[in-house]
mmCIF file of C-alpha atoms in Angstrom:
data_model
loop_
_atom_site.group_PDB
_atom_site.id
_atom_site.type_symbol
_atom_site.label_atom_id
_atom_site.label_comp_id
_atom_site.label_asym_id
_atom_site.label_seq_id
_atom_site.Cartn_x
_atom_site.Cartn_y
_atom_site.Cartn_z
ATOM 1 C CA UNK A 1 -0.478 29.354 16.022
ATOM 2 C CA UNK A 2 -0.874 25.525 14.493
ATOM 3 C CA UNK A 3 2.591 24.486 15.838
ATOM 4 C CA UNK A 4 3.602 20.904 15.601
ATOM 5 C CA UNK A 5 6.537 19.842 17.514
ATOM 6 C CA UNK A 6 8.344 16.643 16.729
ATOM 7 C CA UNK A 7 10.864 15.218 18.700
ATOM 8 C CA UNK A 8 13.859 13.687 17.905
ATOM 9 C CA UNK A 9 14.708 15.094 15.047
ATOM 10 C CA UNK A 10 17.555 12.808 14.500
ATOM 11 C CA UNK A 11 18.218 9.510 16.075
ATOM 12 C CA UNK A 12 20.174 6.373 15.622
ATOM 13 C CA UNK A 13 20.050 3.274 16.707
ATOM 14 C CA UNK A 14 21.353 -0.267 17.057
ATOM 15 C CA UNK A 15 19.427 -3.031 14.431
ATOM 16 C CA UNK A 16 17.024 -4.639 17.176
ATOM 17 C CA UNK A 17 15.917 -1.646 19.354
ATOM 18 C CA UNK A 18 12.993 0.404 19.156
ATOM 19 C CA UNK A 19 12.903 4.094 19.020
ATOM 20 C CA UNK A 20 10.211 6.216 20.393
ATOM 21 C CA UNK A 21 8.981 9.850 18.096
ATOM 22 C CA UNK A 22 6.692 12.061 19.285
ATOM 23 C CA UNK A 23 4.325 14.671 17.829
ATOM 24 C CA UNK A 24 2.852 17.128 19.941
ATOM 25 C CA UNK A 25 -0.190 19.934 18.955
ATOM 26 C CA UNK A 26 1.547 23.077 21.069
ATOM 27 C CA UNK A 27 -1.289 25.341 20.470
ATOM 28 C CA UNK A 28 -4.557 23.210 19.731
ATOM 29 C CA UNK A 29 -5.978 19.854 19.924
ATOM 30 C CA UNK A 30 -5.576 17.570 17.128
ATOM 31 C CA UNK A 31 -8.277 14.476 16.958
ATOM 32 C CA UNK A 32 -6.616 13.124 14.726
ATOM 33 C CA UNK A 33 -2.585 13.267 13.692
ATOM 34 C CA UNK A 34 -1.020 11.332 10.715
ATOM 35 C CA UNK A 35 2.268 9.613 10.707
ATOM 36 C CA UNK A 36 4.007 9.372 7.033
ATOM 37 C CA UNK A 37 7.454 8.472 5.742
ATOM 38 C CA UNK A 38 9.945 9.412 3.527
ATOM 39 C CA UNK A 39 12.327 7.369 1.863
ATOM 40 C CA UNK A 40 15.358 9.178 0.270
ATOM 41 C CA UNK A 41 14.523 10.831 -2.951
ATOM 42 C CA UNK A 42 10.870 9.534 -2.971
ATOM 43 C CA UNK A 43 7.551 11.174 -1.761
ATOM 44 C CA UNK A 44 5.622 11.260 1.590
ATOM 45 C CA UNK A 45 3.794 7.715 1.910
ATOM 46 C CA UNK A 46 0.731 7.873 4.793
ATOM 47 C CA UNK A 47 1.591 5.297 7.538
ATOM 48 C CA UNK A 48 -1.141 5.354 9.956
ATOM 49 C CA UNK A 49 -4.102 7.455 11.090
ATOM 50 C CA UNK A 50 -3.833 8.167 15.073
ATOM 51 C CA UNK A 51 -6.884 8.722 16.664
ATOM 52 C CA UNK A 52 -7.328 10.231 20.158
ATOM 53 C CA UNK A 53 -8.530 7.834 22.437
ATOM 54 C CA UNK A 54 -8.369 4.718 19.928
ATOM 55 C CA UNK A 55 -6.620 2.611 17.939
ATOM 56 C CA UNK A 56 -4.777 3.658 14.871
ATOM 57 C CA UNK A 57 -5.806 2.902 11.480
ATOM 58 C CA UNK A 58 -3.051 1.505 9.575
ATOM 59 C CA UNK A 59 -2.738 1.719 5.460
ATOM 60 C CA UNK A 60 -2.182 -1.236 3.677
ATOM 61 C CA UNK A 61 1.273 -2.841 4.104
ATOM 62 C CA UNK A 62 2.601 -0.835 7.052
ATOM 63 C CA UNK A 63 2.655 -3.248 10.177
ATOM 64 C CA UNK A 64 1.407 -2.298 12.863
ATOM 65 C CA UNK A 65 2.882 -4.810 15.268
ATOM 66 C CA UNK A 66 6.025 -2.771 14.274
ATOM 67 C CA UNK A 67 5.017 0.580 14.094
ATOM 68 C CA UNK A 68 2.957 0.975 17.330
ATOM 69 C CA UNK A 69 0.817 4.397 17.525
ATOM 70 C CA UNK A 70 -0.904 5.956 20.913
ATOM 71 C CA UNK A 71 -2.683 8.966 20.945
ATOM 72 C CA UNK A 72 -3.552 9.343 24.423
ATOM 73 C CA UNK A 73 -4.410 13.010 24.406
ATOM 74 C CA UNK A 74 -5.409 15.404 22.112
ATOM 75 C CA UNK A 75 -1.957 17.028 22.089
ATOM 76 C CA UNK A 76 0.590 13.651 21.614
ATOM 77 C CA UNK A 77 0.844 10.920 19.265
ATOM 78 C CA UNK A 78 3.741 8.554 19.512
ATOM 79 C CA UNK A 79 5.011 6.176 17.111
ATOM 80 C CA UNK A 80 7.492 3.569 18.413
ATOM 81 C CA UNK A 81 9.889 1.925 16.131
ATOM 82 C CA UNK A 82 9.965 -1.836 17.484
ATOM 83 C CA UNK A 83 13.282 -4.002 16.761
ATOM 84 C CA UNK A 84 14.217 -1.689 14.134
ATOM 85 C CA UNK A 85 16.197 -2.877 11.260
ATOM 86 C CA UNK A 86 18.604 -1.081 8.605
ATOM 87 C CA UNK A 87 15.288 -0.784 6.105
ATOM 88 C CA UNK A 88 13.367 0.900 8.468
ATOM 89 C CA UNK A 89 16.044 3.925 8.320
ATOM 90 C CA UNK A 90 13.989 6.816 6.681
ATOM 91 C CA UNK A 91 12.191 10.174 7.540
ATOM 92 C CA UNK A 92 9.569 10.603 9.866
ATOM 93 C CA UNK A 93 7.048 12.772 9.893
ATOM 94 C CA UNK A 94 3.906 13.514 11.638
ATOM 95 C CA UNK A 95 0.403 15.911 10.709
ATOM 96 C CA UNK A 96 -2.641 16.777 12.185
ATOM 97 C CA UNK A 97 -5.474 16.672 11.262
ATOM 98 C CA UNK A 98 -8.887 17.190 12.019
ATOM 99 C CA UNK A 99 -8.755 19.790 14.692
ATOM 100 C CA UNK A 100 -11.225 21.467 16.695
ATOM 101 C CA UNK A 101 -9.252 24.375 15.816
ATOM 102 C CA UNK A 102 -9.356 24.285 11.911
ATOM 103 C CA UNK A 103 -5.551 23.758 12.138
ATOM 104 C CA UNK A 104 -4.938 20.395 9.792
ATOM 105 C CA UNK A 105 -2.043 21.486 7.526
ATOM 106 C CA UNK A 106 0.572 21.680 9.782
ATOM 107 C CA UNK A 107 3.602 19.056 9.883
ATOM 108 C CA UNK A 108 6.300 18.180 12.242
ATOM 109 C CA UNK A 109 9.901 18.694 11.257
ATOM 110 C CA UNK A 110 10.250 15.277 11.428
ATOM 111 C CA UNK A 111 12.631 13.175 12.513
ATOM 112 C CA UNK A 112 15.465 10.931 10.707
ATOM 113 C CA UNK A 113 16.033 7.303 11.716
ATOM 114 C CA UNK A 114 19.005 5.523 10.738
ATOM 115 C CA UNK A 115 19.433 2.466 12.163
ATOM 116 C CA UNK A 116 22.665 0.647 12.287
ATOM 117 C CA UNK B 1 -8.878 6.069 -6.943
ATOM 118 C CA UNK B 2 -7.150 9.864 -5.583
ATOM 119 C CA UNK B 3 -4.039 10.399 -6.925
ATOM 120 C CA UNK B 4 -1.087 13.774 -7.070
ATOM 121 C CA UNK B 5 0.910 13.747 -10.498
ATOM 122 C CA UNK B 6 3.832 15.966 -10.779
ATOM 123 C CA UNK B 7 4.718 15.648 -14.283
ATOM 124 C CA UNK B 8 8.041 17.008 -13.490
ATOM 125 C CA UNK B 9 10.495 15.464 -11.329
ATOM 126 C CA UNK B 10 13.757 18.049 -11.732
ATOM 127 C CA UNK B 11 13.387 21.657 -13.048
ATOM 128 C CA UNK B 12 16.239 23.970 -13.404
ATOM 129 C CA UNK B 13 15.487 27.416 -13.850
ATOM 130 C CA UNK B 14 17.725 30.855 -14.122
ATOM 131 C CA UNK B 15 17.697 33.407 -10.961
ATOM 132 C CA UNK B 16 15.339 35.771 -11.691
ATOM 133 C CA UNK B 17 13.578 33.563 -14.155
ATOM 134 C CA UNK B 18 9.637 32.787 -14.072
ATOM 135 C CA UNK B 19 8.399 29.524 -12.344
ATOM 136 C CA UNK B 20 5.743 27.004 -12.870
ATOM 137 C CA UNK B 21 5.359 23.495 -11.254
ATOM 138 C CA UNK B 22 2.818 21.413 -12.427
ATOM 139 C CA UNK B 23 0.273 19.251 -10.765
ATOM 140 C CA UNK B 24 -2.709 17.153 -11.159
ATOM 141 C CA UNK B 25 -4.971 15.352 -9.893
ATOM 142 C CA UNK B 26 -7.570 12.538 -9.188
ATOM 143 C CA UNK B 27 -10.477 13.299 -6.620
ATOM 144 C CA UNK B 28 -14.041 12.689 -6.814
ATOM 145 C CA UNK B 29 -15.336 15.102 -4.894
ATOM 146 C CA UNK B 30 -13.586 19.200 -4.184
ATOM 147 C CA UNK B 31 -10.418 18.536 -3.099
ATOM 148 C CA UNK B 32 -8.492 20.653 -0.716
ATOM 149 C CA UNK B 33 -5.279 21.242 -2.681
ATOM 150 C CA UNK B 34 -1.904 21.933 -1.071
ATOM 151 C CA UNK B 35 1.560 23.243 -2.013
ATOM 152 C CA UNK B 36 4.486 22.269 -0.047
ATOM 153 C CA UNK B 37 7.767 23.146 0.098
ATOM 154 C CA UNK B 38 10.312 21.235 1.732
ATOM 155 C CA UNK B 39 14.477 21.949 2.019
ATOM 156 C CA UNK B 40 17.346 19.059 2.358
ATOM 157 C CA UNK B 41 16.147 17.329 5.580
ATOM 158 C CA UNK B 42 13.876 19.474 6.830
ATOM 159 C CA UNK B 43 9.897 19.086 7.304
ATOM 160 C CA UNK B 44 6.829 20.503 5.478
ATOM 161 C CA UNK B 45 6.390 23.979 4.730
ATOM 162 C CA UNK B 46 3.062 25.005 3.790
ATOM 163 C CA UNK B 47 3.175 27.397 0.815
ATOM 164 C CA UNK B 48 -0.628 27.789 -0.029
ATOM 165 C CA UNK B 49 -3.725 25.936 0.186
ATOM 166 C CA UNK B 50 -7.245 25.928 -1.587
ATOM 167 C CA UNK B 51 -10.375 24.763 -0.136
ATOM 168 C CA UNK B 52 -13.010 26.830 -1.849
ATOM 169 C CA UNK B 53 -13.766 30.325 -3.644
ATOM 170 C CA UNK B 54 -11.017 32.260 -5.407
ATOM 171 C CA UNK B 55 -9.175 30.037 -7.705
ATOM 172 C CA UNK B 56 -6.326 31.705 -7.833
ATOM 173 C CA UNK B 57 -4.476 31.415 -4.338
ATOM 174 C CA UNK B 58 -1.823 33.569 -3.346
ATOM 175 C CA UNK B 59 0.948 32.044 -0.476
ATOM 176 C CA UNK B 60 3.790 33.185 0.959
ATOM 177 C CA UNK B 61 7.188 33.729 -0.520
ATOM 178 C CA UNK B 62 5.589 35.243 -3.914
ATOM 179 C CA UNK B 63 3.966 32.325 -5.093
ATOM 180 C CA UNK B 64 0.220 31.753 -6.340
ATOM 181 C CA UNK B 65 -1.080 28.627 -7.544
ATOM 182 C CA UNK B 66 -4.171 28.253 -9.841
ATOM 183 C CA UNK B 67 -6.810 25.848 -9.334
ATOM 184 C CA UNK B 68 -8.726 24.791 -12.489
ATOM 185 C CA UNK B 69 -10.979 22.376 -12.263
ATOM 186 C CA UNK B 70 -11.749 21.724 -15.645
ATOM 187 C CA UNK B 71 -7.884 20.478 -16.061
ATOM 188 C CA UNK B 72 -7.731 19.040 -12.553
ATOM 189 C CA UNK B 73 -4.903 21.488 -12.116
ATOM 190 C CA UNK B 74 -3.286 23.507 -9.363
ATOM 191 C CA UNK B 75 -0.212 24.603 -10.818
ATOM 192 C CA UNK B 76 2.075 26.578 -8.771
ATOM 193 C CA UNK B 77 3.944 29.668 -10.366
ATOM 194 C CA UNK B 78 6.547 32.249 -9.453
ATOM 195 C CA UNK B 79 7.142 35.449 -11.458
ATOM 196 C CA UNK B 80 10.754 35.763 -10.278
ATOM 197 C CA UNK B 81 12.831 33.346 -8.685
ATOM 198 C CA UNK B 82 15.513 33.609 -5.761
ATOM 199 C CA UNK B 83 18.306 31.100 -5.136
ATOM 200 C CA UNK B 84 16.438 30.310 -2.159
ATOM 201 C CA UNK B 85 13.793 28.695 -3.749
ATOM 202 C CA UNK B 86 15.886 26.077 -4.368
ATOM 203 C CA UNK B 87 13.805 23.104 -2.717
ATOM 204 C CA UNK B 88 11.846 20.019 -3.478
ATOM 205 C CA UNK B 89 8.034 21.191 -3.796
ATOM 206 C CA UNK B 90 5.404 18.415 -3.091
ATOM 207 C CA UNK B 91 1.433 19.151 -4.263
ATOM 208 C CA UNK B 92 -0.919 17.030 -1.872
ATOM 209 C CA UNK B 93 -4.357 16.564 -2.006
ATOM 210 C CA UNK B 94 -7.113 15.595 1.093
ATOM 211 C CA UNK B 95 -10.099 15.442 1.593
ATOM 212 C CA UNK B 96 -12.086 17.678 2.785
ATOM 213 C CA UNK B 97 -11.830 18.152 6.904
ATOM 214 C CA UNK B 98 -9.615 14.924 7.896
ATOM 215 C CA UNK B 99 -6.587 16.466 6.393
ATOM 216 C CA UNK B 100 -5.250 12.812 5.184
ATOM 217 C CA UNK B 101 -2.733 13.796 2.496
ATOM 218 C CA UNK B 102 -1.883 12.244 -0.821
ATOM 219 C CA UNK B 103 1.118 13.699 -1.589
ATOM 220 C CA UNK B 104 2.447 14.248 -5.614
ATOM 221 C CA UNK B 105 6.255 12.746 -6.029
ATOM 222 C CA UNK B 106 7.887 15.740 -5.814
ATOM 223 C CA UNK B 107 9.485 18.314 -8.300
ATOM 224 C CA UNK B 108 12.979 19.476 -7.238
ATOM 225 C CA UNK B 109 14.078 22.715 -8.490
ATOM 226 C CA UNK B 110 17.562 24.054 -9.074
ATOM 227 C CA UNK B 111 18.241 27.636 -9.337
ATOM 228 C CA UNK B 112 21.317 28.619 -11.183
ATOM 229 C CA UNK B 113 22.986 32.109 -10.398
#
């Protein structure tokens, strides 16, 4: 059980475009699912908190006109990439977290933007 | 503020050598402590976690981390290690029941044969 499925797990793209990722619970509802990055070499930083059914908390100096977030069900969070440039090339990866289930230590397999 | 150290940022170790990763950190309140294990562009593995009771955790793969709280410690160890290991190993803390990670910088170990 606790499976979290992210999807692409590798995409590029053209400076400009956005690029849709989603993170689905396969087995139990997540409330709540985290979206963090990873820059080459460096550790996990937390983007945003997604919460079902509202908007997503952001952390300081991520913006979120750029990095939109919708959790419209307890199983899928999306976070859209919007006219992505070469520095927002890095690793994606999603969590969730504060189950009904118990499950919150499970992460995606993320997903690697490059953007060209 | 909460905050992950990992002293260590490269550790090269001899197959079949013992392993220990440090970590500490910065929480007000009992943390939930984490262990993660992560290979060359892949995603998270959870190696062990503590959240209460027994403070020393086994996890898969033969390794056992110790929570001490008087050192704000939770160092992972490994009485023999495989080439396999060979990884970068993240500690993260959260707080308790939101699962919102701080995450350590990393230690990456090499294994030589």
């Amino acid at each position: 059980g606790a499976v979290v499925s992210q999807h692409p797990s590798r995409v590029i793209c053209k400076s400009g475009t956005s690029v849709k990722i989603e993170c689905r619970s396969l087995d139990f509802q997540a409330t709540t699912m985290f979206w963090y990055r990873q820059f080459p070499k460096q550790s996990l930083m937390l983007m945003a908190t997604s919460n079902e059914g509202s908007k997503a908390t952001y952390e300081q100096g991520v913006e979120k006109d750029k990095f939109l977030i919708n959790h419209a069900s307890l199983t899928l969070s999306t976070l859209t990439v919007t006219s992505a440039h070469p520095e927002d090339s890095s690793f994606y990866i999603c969590s969730a977290g504060g189950t009904r289930g118990g499950y919150g230590y499970t992460f995606g397999s993320g997903t690697r933007l490059t953007v060209v | 503020a909460q905050s992950v150290t990992q002293p260590d940022i490269h550790i090269t170790v001899s197959e079949g050598a013992s392993l220990e990763l440090r970590c500490n950190y910065s929480y007000g309140a009992t943390p939930y402590l984490f262990w993660y294990v992560q290979s060359p562009g892949q995603g998270l593995q959870l190696l062990l976690k503590y959240f209460s009771g027994d403070t020393l955790v086994q996890g898969i793969k033969g390794f056992e981390a110790e929570f001490k709280r008087s050192q704000s410690s939770f160092n992972l160890r490994k009485p023999s290690v495989h080439w396999s290991d060979a990884a970068e190993y993240f500690c993260a803390v959260a707080s308790g029941g939101t699962y919102k990670y701080i995450f350590g910088t990393g230690t990456r170990l090499k294994v030589l044969a």
